[in-house]
mmCIF file of C-alpha atoms in Angstrom:
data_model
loop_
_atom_site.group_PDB
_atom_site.id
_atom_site.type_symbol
_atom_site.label_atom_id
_atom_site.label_comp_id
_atom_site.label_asym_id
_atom_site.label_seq_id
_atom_site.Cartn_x
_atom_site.Cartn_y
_atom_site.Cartn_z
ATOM 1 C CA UNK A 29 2.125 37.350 -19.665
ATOM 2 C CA UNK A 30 2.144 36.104 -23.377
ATOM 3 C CA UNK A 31 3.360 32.520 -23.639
ATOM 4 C CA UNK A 32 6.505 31.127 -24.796
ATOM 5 C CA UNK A 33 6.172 29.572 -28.537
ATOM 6 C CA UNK A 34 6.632 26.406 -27.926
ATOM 7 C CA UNK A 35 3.829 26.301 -24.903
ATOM 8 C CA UNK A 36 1.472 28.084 -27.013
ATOM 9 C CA UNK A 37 1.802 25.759 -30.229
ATOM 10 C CA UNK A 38 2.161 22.140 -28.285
ATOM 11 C CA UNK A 39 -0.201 20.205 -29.997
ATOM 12 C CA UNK A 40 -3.817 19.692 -27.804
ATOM 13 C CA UNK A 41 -4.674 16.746 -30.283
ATOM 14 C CA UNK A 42 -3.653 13.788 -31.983
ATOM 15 C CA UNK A 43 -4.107 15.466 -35.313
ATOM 16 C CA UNK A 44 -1.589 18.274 -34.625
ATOM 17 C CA UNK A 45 0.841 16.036 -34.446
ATOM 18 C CA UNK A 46 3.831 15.781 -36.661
ATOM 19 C CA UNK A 47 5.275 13.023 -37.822
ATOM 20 C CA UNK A 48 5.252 9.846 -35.704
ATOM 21 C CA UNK A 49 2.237 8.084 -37.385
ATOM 22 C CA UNK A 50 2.579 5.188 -36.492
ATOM 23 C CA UNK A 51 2.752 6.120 -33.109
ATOM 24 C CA UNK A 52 -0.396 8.269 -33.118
ATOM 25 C CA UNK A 53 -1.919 5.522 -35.021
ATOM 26 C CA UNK A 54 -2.107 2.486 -32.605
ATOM 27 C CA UNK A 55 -2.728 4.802 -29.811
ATOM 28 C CA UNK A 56 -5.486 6.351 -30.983
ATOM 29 C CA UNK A 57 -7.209 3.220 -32.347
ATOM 30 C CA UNK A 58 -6.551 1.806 -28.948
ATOM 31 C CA UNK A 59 -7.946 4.889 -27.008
ATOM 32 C CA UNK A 60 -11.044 4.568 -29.206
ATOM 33 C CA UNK A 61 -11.989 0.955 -29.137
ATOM 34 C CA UNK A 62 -10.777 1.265 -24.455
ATOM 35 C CA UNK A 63 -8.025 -0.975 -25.164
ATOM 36 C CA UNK A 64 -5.558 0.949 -22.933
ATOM 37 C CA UNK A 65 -2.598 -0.889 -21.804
ATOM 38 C CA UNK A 66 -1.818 -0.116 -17.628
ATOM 39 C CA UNK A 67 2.200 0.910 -19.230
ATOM 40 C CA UNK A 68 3.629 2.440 -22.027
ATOM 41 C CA UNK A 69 7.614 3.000 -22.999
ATOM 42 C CA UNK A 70 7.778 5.729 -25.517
ATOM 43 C CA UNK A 71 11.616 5.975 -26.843
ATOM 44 C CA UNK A 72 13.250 8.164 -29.091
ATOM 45 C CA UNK A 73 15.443 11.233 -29.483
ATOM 46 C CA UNK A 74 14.800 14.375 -27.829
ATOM 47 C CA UNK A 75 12.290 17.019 -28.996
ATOM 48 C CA UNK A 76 10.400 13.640 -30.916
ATOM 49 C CA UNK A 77 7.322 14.615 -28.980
ATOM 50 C CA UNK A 78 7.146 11.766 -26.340
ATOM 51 C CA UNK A 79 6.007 13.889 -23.525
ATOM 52 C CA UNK A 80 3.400 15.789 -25.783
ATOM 53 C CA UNK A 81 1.858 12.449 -26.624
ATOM 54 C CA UNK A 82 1.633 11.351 -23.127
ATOM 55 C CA UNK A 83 0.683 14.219 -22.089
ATOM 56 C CA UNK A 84 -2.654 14.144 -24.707
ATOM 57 C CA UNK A 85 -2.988 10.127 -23.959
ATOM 58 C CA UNK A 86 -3.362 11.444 -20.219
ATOM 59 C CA UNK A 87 -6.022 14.036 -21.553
ATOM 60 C CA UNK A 88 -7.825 11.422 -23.885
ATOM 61 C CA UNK A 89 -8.272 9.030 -21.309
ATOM 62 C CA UNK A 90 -9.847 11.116 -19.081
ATOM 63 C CA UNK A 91 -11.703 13.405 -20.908
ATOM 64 C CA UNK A 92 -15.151 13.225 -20.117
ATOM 65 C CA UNK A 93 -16.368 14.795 -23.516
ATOM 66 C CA UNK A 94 -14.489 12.702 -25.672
ATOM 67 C CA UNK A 95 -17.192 11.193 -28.507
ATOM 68 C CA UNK A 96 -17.609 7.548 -27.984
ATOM 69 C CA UNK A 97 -15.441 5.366 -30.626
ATOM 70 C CA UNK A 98 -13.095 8.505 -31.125
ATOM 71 C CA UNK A 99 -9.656 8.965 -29.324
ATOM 72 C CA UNK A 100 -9.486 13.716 -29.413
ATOM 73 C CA UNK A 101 -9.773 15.164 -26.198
ATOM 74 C CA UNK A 102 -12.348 18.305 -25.955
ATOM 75 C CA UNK A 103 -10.347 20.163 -24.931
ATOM 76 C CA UNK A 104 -13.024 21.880 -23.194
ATOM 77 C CA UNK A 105 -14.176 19.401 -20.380
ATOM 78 C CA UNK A 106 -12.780 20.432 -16.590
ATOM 79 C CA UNK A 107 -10.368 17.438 -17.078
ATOM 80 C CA UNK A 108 -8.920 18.837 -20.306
ATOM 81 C CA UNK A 109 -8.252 21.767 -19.396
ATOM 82 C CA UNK A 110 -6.993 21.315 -15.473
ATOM 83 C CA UNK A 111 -4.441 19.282 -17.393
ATOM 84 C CA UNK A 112 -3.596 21.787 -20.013
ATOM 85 C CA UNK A 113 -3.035 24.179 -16.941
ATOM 86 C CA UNK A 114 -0.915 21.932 -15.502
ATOM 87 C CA UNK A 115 -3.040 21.824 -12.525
ATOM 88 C CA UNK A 116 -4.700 18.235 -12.674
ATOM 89 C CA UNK A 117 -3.946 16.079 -9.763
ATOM 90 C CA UNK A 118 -4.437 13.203 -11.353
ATOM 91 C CA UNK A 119 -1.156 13.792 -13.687
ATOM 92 C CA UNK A 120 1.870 13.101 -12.090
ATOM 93 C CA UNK A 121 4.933 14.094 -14.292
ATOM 94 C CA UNK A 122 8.398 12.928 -12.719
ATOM 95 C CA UNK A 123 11.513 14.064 -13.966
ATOM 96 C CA UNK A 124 14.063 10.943 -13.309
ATOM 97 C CA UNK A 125 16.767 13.000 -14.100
ATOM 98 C CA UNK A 126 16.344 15.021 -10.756
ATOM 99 C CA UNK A 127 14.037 12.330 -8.959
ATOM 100 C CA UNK A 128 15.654 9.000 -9.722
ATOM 101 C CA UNK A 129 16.316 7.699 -6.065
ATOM 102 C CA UNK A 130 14.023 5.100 -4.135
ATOM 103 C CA UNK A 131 12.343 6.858 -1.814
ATOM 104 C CA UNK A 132 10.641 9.200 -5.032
ATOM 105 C CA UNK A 133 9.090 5.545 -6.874
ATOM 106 C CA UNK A 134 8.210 4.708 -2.711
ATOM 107 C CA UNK A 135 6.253 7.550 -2.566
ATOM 108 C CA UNK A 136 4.791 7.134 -6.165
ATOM 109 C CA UNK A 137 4.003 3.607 -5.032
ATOM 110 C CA UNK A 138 2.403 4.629 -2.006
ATOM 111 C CA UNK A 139 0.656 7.322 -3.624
ATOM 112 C CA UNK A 140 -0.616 4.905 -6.628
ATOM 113 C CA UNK A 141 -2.987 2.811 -3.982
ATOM 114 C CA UNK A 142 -5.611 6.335 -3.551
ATOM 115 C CA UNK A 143 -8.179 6.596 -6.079
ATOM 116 C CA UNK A 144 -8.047 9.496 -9.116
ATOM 117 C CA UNK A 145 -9.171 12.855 -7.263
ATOM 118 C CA UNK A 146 -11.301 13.315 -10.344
ATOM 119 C CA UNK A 147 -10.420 11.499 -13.133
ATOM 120 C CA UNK A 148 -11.397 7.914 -14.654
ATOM 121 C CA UNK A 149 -7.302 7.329 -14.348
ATOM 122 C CA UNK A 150 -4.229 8.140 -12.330
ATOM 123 C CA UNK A 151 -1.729 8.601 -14.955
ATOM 124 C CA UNK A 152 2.255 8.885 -13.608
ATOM 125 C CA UNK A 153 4.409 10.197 -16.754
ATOM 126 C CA UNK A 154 8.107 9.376 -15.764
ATOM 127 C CA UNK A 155 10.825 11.152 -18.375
ATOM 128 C CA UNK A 156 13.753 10.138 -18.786
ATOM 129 C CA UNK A 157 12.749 6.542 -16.787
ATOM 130 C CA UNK A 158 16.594 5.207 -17.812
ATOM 131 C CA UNK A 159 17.909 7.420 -14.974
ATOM 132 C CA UNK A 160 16.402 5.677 -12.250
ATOM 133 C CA UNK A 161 19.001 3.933 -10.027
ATOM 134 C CA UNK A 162 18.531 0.579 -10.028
ATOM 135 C CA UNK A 163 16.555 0.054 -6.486
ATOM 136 C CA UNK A 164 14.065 2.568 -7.461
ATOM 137 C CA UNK A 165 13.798 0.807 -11.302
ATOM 138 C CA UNK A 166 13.110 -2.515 -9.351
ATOM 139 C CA UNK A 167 10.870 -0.653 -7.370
ATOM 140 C CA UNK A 168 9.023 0.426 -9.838
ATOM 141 C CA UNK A 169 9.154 -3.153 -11.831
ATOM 142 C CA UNK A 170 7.193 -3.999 -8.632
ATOM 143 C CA UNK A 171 4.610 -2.158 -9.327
ATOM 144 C CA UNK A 172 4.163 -2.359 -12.971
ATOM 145 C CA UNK A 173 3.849 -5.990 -12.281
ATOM 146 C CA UNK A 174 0.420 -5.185 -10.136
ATOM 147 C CA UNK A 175 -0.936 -2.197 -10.833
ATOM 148 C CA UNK A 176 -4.076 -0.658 -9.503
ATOM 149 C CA UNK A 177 -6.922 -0.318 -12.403
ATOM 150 C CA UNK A 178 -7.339 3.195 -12.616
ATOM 151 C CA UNK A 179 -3.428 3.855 -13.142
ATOM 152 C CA UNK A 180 -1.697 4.532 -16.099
ATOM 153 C CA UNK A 181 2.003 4.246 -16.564
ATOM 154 C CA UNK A 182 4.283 5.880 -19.510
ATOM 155 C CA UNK A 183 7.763 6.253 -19.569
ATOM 156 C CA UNK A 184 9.622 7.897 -21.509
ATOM 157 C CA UNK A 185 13.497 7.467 -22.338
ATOM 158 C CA UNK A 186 16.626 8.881 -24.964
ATOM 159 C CA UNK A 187 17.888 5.405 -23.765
ATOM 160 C CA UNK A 188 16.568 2.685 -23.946
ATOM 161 C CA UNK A 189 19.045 0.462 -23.919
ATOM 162 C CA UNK A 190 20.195 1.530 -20.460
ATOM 163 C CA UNK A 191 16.864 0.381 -18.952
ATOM 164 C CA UNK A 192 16.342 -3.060 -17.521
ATOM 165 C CA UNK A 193 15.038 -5.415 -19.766
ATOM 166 C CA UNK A 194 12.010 -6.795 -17.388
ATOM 167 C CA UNK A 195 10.646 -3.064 -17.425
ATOM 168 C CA UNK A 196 10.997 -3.039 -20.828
ATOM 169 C CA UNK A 197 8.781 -6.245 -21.326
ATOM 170 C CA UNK A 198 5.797 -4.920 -18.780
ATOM 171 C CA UNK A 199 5.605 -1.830 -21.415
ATOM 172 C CA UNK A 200 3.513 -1.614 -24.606
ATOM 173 C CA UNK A 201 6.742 -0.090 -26.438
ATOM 174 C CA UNK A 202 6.725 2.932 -29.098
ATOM 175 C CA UNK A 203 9.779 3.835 -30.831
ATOM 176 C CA UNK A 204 9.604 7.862 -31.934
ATOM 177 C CA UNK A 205 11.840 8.718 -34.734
ATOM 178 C CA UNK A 206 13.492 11.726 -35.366
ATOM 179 C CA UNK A 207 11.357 14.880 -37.204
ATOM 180 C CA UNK A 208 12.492 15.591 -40.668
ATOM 181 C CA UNK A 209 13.771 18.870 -41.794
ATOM 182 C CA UNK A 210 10.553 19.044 -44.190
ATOM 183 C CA UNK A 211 8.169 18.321 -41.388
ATOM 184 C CA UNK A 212 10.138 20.790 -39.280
ATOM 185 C CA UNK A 213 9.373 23.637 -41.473
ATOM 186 C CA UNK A 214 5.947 22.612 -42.314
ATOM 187 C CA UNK A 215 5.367 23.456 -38.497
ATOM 188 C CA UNK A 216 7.996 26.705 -38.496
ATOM 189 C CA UNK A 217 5.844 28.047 -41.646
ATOM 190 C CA UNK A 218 2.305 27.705 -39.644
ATOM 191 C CA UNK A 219 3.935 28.889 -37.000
ATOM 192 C CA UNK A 220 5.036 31.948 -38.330
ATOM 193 C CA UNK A 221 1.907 32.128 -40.328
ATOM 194 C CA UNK A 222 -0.583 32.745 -37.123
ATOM 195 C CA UNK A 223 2.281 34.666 -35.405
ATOM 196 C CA UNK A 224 2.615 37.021 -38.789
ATOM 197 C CA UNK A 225 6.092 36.783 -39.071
ATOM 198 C CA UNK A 226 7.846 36.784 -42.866
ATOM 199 C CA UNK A 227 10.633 34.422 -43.262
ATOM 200 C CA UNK A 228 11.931 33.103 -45.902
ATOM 201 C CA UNK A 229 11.966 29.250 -46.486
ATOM 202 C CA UNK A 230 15.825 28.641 -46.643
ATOM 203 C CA UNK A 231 15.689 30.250 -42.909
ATOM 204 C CA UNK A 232 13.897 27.890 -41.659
ATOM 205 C CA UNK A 233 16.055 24.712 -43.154
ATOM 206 C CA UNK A 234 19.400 26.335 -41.197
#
């Protein structure tokens, strides 16, 4: 079954990113040097690319043949690509818009304690984090404040200012801006360029 466009052209590396520079930047020069942080808040609008970039920090960190000093993924190694097949274990993506209650950040806190399955890192991506009631934020808070070695936190949020401000402070925080219409067509044109489709330009910009 062919894949859906937007599957087949999510960016597998840093460098297929657009826009967000600064962003890709200090995380990359941070993956590359092993100063990862145990938490990251990554907020902006939607479709900015927060969950692709967590999604490849997971992959860089655990990619075991990632060149020493560099911060792209193989793509190639068994970690890589169980996580590009959305089969790694040792990604755990939570939805807080469906899962926002206590008992889910109980079990993710119970969970946390067991070592990666195969991985260097455990890393818990939590979308749209401002959703979580407010027992299940200060569970969380809990245990961002101790957190094992080997985990990883990012959240990611449309709205930040409805999170609580001690979460907020345990995060290394990224603000994502919102694409341009150029950079949006840059990626429209490449995409219809390996997909051989003819469009014409002022299509693109509706």
């Amino acid at each position: 079954m062919p894949l859906v466009l937007y599957r087949k052209y999510r960016p597998q590396t840093f460098s297929e990113i657009v826009g967000q520079e600064h962003v890709v930047q200090t995380l990359t020069n941070a993956i590359s040097s092993g100063m990862i942080s145990h938490a990251y808040l990554f907020s902006g609008p939607r479709g900015s690319g927060k969950t692709t970039i967590a999604r490849l920090l997971a992959k860089s960190v655990n990619c075991s043949g990632r060149k020493e000093g560099t911060a792209e993924p193989c793509n190639k190694c068994s970690s890589c690509l169980e996580i590009m097949g959305n089969r790694s274990l040792d990604l755990i993506e939570i939805d807080a818009a469906s899962h926002r209650g206590i008992d889910e950040i109980r079990e993710l806190r119970d969970g946390i304690k067991f070592a990666p399955v195969k991985s260097k890192h455990k890393v818990f991506i939590i979308d749209e984090s401002h959703q979580l009631t407010k027992e299940a934020a200060n569970a969380l808070l809990k245990t961002l404040e101790e957190p094992p070695s080997h985990a990883i936190f990012v959240l990611a949020t449309t709205e930040i200012h409805k999170m609580i401000p001690t979460i907020i402070s345990r995060c290394q925080r990224f603000d994502f801006r919102k694409l341009t219409v150029p950079e949006i067509v840059k990626k429209l044109e490449m995409i219809c360029e390996k997909e051989e489709v003819k469009v014409e330009k002022p299509a693109l910009e509706l």
